[in-house]
CSV table of C-alpha atoms in Angstrom, one decimal:
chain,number,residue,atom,x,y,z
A,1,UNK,CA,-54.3,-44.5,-19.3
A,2,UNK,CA,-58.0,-44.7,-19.5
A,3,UNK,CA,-60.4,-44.3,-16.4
A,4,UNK,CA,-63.3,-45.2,-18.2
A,5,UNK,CA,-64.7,-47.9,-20.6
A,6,UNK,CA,-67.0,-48.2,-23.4
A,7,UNK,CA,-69.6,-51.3,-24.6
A,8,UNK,CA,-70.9,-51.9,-27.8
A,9,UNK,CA,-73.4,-54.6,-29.7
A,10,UNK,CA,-75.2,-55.6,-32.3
A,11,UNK,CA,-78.4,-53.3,-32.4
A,12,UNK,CA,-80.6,-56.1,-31.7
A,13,UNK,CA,-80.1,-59.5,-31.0
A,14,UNK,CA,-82.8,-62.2,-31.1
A,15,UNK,CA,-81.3,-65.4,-29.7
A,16,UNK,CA,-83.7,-68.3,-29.5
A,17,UNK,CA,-84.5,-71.9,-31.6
A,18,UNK,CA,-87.1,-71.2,-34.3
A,19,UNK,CA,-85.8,-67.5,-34.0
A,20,UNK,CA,-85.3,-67.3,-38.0
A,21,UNK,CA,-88.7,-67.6,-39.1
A,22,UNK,CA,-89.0,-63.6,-37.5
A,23,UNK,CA,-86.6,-62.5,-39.9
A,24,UNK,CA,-89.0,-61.3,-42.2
A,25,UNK,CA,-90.9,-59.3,-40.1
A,26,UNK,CA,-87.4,-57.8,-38.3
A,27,UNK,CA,-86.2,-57.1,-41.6
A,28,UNK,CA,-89.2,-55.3,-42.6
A,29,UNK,CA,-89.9,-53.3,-39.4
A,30,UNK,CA,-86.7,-51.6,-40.5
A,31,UNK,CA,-88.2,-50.5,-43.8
A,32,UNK,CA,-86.0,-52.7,-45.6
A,33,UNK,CA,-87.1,-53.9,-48.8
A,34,UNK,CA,-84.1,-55.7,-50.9
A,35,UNK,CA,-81.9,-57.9,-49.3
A,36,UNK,CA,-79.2,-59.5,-50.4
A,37,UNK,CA,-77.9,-62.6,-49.3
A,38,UNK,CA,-74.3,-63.9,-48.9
A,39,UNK,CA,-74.2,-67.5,-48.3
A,40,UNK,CA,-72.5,-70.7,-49.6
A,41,UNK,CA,-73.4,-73.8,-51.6
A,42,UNK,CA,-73.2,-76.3,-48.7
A,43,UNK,CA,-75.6,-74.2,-47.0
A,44,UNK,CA,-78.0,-74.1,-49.7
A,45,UNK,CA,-77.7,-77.5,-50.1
A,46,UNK,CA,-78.6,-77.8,-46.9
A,47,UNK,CA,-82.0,-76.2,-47.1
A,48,UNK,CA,-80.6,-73.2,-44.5
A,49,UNK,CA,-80.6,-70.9,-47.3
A,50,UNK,CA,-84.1,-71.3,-48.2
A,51,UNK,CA,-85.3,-70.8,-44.2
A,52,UNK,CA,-83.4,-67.2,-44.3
A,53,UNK,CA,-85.3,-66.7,-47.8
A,54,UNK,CA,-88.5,-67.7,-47.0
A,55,UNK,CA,-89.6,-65.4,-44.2
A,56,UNK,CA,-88.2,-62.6,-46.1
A,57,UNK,CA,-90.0,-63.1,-49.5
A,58,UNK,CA,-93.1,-63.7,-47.4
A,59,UNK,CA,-92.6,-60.3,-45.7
A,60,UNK,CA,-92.3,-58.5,-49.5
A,61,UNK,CA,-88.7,-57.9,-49.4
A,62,UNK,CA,-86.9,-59.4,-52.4
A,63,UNK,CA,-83.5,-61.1,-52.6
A,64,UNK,CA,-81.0,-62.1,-54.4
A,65,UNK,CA,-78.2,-64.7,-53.1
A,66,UNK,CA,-74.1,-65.1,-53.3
A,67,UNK,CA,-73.6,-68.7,-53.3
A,68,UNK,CA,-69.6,-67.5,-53.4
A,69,UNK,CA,-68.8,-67.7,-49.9
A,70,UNK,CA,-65.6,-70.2,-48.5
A,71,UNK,CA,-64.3,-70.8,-45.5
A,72,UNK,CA,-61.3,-68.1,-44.5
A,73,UNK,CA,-62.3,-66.4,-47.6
A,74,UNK,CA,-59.9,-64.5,-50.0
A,75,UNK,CA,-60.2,-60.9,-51.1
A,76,UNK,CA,-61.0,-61.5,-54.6
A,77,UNK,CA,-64.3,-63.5,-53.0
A,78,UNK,CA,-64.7,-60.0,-51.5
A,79,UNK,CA,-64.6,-58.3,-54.3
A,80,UNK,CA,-66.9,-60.9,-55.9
A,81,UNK,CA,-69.6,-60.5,-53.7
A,82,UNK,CA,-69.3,-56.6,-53.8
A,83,UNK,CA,-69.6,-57.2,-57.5
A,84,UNK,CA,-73.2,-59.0,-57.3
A,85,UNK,CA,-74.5,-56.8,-54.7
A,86,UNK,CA,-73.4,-53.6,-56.8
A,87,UNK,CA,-75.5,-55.0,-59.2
A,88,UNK,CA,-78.7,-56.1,-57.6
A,89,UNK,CA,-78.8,-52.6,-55.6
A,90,UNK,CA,-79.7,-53.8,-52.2
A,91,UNK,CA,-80.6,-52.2,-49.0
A,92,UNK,CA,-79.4,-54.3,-46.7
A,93,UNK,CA,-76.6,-57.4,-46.6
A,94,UNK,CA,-77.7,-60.6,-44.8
A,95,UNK,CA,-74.9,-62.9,-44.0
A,96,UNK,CA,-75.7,-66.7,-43.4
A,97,UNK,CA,-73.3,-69.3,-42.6
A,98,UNK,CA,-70.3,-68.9,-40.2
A,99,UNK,CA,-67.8,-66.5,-39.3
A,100,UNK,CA,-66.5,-66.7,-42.8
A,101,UNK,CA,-69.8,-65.6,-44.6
A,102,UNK,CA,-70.6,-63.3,-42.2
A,103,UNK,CA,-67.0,-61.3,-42.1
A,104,UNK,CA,-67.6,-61.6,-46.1
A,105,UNK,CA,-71.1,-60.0,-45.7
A,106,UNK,CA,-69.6,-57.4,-43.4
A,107,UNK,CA,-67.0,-56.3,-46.3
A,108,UNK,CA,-69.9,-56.7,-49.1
A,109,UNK,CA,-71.1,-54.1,-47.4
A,110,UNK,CA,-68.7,-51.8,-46.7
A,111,UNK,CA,-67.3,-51.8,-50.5
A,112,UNK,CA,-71.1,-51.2,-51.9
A,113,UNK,CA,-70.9,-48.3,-49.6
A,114,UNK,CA,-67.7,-46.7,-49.9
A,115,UNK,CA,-66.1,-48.3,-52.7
A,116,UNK,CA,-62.4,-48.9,-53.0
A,117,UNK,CA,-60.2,-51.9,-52.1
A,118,UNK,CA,-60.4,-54.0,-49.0
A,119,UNK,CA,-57.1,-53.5,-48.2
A,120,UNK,CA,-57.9,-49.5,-47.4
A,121,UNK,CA,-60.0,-50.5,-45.0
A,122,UNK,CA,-57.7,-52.9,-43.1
A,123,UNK,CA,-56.6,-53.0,-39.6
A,124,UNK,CA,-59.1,-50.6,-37.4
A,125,UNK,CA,-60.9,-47.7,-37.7
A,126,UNK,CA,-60.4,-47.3,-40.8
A,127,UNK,CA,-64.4,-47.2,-42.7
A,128,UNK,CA,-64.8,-43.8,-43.0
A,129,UNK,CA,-68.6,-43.7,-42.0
A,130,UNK,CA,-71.5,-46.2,-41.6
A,131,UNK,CA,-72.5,-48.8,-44.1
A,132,UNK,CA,-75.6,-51.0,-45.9
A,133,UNK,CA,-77.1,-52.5,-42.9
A,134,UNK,CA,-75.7,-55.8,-42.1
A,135,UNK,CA,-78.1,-58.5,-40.8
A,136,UNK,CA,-76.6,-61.7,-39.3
A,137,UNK,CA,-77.8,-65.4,-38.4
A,138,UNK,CA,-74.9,-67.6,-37.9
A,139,UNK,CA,-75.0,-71.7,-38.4
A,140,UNK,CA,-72.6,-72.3,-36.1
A,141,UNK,CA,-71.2,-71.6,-32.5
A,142,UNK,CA,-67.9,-69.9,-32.9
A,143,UNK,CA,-66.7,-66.9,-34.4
A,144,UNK,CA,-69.8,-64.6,-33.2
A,145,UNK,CA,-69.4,-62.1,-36.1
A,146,UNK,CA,-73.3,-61.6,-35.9
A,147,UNK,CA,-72.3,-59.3,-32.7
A,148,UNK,CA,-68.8,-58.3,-33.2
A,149,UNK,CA,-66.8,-55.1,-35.2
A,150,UNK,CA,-64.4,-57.8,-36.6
A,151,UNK,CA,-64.3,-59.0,-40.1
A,152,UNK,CA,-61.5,-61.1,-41.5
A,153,UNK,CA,-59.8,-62.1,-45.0
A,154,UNK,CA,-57.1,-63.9,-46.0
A,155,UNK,CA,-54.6,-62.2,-48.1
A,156,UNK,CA,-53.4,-64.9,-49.8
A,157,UNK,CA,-51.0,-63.0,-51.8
A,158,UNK,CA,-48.9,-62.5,-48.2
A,159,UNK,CA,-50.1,-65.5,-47.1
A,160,UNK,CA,-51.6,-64.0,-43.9
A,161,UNK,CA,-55.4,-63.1,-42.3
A,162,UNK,CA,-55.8,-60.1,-42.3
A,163,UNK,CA,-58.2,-58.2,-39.9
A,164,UNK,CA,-60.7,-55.3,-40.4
A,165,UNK,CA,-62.1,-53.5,-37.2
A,166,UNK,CA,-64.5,-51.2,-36.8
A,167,UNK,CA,-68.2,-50.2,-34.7
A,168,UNK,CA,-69.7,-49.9,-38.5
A,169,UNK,CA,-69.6,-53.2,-38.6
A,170,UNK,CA,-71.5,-54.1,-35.9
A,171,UNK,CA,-74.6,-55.7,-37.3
A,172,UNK,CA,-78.2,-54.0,-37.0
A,173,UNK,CA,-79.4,-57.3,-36.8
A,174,UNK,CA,-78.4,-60.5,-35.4
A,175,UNK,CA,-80.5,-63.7,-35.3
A,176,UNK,CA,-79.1,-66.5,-33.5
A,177,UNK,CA,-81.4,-69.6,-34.2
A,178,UNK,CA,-79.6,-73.0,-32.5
A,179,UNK,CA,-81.4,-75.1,-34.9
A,180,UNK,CA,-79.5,-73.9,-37.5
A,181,UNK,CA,-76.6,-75.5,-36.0
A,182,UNK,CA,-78.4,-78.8,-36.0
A,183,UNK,CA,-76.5,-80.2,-39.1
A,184,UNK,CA,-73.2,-78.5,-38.6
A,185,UNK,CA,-70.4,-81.2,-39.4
A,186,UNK,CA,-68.4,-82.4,-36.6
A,187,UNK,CA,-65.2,-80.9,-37.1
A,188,UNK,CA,-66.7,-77.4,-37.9
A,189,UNK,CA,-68.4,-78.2,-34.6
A,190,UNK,CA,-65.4,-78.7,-32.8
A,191,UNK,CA,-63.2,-75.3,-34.3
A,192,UNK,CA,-65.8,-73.2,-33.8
A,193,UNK,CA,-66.9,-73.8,-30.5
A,194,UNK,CA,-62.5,-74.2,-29.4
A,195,UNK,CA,-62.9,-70.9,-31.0
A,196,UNK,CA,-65.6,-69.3,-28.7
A,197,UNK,CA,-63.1,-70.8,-25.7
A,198,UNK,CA,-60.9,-68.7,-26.7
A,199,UNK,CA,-62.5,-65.9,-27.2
A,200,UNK,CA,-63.7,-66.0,-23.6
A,201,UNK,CA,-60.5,-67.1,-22.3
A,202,UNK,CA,-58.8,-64.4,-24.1
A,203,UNK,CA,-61.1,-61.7,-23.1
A,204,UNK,CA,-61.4,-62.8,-19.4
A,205,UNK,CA,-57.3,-62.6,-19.1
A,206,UNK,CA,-56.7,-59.5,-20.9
A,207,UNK,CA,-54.8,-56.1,-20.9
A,208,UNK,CA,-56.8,-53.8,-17.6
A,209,UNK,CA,-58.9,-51.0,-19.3
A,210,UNK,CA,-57.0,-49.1,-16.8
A,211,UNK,CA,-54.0,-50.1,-18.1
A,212,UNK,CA,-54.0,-49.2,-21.7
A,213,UNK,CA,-52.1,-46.1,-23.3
A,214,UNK,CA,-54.5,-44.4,-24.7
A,215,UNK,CA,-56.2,-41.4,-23.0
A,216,UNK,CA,-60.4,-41.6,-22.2
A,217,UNK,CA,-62.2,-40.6,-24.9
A,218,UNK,CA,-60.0,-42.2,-27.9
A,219,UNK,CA,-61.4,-45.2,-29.8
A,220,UNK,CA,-59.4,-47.9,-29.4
A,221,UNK,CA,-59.9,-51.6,-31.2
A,222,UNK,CA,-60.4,-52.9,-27.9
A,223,UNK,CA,-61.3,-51.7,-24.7
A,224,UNK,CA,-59.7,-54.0,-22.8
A,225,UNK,CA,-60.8,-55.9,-19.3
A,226,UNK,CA,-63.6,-54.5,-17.5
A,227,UNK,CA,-66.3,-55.5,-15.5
A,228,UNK,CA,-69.4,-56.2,-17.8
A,229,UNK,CA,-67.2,-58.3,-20.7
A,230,UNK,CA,-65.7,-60.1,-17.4
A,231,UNK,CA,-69.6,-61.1,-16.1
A,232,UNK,CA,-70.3,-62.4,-20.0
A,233,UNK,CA,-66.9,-64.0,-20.3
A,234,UNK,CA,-67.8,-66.6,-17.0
A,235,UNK,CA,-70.9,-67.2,-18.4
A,236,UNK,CA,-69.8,-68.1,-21.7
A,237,UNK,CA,-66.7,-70.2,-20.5
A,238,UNK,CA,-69.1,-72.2,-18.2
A,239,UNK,CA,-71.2,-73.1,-20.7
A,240,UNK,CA,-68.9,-73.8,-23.6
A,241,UNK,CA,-66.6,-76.0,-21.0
A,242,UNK,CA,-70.0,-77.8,-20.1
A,243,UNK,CA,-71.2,-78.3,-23.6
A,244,UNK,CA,-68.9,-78.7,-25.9
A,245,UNK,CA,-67.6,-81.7,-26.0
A,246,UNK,CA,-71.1,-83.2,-26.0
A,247,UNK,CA,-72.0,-81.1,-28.6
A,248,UNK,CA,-69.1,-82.3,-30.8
A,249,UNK,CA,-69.6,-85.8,-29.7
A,250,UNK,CA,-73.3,-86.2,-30.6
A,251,UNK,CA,-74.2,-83.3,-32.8
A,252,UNK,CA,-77.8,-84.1,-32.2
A,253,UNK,CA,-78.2,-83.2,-28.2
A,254,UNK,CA,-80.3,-80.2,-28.7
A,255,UNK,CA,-79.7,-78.9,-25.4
A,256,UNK,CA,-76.0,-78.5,-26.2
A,257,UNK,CA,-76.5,-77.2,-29.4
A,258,UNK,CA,-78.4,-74.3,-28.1
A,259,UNK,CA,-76.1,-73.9,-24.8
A,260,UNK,CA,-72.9,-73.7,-27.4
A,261,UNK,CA,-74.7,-71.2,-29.5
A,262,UNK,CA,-75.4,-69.3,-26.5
A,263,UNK,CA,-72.2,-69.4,-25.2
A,264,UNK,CA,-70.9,-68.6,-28.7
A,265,UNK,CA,-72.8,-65.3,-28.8
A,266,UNK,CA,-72.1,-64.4,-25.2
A,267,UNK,CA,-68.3,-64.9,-25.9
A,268,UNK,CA,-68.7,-62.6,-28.9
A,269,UNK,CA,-70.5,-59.9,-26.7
A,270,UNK,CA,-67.4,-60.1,-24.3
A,271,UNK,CA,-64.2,-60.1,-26.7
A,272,UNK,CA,-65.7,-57.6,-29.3
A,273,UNK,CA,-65.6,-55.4,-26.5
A,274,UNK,CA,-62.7,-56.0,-23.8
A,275,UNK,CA,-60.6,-58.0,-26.7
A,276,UNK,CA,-58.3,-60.6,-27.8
A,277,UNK,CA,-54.8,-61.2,-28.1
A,278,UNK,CA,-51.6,-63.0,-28.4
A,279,UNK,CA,-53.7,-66.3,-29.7
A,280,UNK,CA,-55.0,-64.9,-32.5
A,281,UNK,CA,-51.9,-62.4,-33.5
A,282,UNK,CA,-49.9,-65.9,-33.3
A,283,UNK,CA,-52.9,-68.0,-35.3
A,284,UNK,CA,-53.2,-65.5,-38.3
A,285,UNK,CA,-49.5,-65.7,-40.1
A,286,UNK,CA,-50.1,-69.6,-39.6
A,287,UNK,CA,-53.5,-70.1,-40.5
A,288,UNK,CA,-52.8,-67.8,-43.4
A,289,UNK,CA,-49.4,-70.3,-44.6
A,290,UNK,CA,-51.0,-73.5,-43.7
A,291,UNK,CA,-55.0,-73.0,-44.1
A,292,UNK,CA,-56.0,-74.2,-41.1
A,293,UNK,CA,-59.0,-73.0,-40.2
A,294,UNK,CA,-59.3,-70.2,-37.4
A,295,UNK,CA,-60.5,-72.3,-34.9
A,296,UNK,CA,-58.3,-74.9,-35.1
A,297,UNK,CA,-55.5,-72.5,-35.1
A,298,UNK,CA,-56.6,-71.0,-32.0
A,299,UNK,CA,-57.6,-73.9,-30.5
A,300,UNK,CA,-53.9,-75.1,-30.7
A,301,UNK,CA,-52.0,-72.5,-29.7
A,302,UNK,CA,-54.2,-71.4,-26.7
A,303,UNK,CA,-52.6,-73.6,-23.6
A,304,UNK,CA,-49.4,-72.4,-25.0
A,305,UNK,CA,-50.4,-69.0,-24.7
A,306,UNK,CA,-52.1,-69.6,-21.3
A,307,UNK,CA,-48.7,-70.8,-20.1
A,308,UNK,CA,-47.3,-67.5,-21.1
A,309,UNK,CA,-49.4,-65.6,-19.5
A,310,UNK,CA,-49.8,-67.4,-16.2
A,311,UNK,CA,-47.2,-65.6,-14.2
A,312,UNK,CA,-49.8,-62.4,-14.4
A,313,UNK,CA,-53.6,-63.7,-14.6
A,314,UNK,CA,-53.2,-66.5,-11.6
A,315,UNK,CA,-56.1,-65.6,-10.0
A,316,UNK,CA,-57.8,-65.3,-13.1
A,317,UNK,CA,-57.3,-68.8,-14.6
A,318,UNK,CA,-58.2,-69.9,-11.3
A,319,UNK,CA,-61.7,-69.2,-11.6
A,320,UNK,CA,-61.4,-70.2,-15.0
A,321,UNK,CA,-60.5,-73.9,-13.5
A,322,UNK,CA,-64.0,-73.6,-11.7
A,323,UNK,CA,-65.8,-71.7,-14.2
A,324,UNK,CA,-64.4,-75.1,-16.5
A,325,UNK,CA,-66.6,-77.3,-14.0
A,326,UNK,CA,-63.8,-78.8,-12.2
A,327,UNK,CA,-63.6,-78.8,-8.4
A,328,UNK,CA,-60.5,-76.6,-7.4
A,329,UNK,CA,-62.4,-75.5,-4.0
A,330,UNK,CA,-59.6,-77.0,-1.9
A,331,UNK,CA,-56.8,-76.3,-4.2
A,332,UNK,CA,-54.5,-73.6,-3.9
A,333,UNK,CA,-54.4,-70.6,-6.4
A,334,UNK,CA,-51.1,-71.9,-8.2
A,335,UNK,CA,-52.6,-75.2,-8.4
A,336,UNK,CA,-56.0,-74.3,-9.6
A,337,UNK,CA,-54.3,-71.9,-12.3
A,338,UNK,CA,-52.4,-74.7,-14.0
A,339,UNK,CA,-55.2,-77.0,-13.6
A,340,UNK,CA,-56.8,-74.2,-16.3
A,341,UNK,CA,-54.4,-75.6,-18.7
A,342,UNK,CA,-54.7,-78.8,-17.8
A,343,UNK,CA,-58.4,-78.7,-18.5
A,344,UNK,CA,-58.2,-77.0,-21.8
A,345,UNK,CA,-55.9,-79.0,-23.4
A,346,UNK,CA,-58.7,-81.8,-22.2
A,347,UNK,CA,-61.2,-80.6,-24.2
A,348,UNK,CA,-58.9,-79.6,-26.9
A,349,UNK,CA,-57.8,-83.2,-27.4
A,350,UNK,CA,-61.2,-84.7,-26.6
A,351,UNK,CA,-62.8,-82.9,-29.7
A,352,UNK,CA,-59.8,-83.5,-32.1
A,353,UNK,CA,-58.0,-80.2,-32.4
A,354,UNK,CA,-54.3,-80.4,-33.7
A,355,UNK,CA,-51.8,-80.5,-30.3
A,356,UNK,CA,-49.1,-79.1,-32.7
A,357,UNK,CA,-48.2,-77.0,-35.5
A,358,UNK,CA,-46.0,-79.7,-37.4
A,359,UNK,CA,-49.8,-81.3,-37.2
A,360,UNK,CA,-50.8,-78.3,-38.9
A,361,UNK,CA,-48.3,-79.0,-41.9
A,362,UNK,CA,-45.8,-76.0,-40.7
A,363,UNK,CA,-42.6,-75.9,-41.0
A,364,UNK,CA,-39.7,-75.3,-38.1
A,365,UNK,CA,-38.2,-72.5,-40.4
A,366,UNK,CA,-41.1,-71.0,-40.8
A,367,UNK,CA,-41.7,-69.8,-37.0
A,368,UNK,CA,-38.9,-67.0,-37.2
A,369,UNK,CA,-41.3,-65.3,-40.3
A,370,UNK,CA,-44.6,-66.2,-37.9
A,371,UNK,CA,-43.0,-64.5,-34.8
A,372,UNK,CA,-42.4,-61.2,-36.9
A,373,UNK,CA,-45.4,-60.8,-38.7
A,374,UNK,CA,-47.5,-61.3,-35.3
A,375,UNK,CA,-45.8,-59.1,-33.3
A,376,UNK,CA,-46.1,-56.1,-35.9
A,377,UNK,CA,-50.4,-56.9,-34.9
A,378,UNK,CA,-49.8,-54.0,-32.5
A,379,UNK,CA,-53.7,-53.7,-31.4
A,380,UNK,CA,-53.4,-57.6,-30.3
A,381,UNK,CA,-50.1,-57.1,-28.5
A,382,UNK,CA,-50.5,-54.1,-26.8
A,383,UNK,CA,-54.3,-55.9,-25.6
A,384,UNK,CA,-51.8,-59.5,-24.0
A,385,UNK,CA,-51.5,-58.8,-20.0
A,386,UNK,CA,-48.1,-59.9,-20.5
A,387,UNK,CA,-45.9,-57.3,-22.8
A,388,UNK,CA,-43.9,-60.2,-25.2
A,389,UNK,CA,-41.3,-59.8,-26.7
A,390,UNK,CA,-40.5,-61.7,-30.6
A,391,UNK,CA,-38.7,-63.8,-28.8
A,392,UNK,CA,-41.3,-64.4,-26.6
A,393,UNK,CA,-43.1,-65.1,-29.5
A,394,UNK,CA,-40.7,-67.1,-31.6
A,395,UNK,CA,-40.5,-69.6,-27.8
A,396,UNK,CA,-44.2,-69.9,-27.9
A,397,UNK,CA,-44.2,-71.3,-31.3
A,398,UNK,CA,-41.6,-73.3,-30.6
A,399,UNK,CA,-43.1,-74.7,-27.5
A,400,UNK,CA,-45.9,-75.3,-29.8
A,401,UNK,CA,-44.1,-77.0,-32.9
């Protein structure tokens, strides 16, 4: 059992809109002179590329750009992008986009640094030492990559996302500019920011730090609860329950672009740290079978999860009923709890998330294979603050089909 707990961030993060034109100047107070840029061709198309690019080549550093990148990206991307970067001989990896260019970035750098296969570094703690610095500015309001130790492929070969943890990956550099989420589409809208709900949700219910086996002093993926990721995880699941819909309903309210971007990041700060669990162990065999995309696969399969868990974290979701703006100041605990669920389903359906996994394209017979390959996630299960068994599992899925 632990006694104490540790924090962790990006090593600087500028949050603010208009934030990206300082990149330049950020990158170059680091003595950084060749950056290289992983990105992808709707981005680029979009002009976002070029307002990364420009403040750089204005400060003197040169780059040179992947256009590669794809959403839940494969390893062979990976080893793409490692490719290019090997060749240009850069000091620094910038990753623009969302979650999925910036986990790419993340692994760009650490196989220009230590070589090898991705798969050797799978799973946590496994890079051996640090890496190129990564820099990140995200274009969406989800995954939080730009702050977290997380980076994830899909192993399409096993049909299964597969995760890589470690504090190396925390980036040197994050720069979270709203107004690059201006023209994100709808729907990448909506799974991203169900996405950062979860996140909070999933940090704010889990495992005690207290309660983890593992003695003080040994890294662990995730810390589990504690105090400061429980401050940042009410902050961020008031703002994303007060923004998000609007911001997938009318993509061009500024004010809830940057509030979801804020919320985003703060959700990032929180679950990179105190951790998630038995939403994403269950999300990453499906979204690996069926493609969905992260967010939408968490976004499904998190009331179900809640329901699980709400014999232990009562009190818990009943704040998160409040935190969710809805008035539970005269309802009792056990009604205010399910009233949590209640509320996130809501905005689940309101912002066009799949309500099941036959939605999804999965099969029945498929969720005995699911339930097995999440519970082997150990780090995820052991982080739930409800010990499940695969039959547990197999029951949420089935709950969920």
């Amino acid at each position: 059992m632990r006694s104490s707990w540790n924090f962790h961030s990006a090593g600087q993060l500028v949050f603010g809109r208009g934030a990206v034109r300082q990149l330049g100047s950020l990158v170059a107070r680091r003595k950084l002179r060749k950056a290289f840029v992983v990105t992808d061709e709707r981005l680029i198309t979009a002009g976002l590329a070029d307002r990364v690019v420009q403040p750089l080549q204005e400060a003197g550093i040169a780059t040179d750009i992947f256009r590669g990148g794809e959403p839940e990206p494969a390893i062979t991307t990976t080893l793409a992008a490692a490719e290019a970067a090997a060749k240009f001989q850069p000091d620094c990896i910038i990753g623009l986009g969302g979650g999925s260019n910036m986990d790419l970035a993340k692994f760009t750098a650490v196989l220009v640094t230590h070589g090898g296969e991705p798969a050797q570094y799978f799973s946590f703690d496994n890079v051996p030492g640090p890496v190129l610095p990564i820099v990140c500015v995200p274009t969406t309001a989800g995954t939080a990559s730009e702050v977290s130790h997380a980076a994830v492929l899909t192993d399409k070969a096993n049909h299964m996302k597969v995760s890589t943890l470690s504090q190396y990956l925390r980036p040197v550099l994050a720069v979270v500019d709203p107004a690059l989420t201006d023209c994100c589409p709808r729907q990448v809208t909506a799974d991203s920011g169900i996405d950062a709900l979860t996140h909070a949700i999933e940090s704010y219910t889990a495992m005690d730090f207290d309660q983890l086996d593992a003695p003080d002093g040994t890294p662990v993926a995730y810390e589990g609860r504690h105090p400061l990721g429980e401050c940042l995880a009410e902050k961020a699941i008031s703002l994303i329950g007060e923004h998000l819909v609007t911001a997938v309903q009318d993509g061009t309210n500024q004010a809830a672009r940057d509030a979801m971007a804020l919320g985003a990041t703060i959700a990032g700060l929180s679950f990179s740290n105190c951790g998630v669990a038995l939403v994403h162990a269950l999300e990453y065999p499906v979204g690996g079978a069926v493609h969905v995309s992260h967010g939408a696969g968490n976004g499904l399969l998190l009331p179900y999860v809640m329901r699980y868990n709400l014999p232990v974290r009562k009190p818990a979701f009943a704040k998160i009923a409040a935190l969710l703006v809805e008035n539970v100041a005269t309802a009792s605990e056990e009604v205010a709890a399910e009233l949590a669920i209640a509320v996130v389903e809501r905005i689940s359906a309101a912002i066009g998330i799949p309500q099941r996994l036959r939605d999804l394209g999965v099969k029945r017979e498929q969720l005995p294979a699911f339930a097995e390959k999440a519970f082997a996630i150990k780090r995820l299960m052991s982080n739930n603050p409800r010990n499940p068994t695969p039959e547990d599992l197999l029951s949420i899925y089935e709950q969920a089909f």
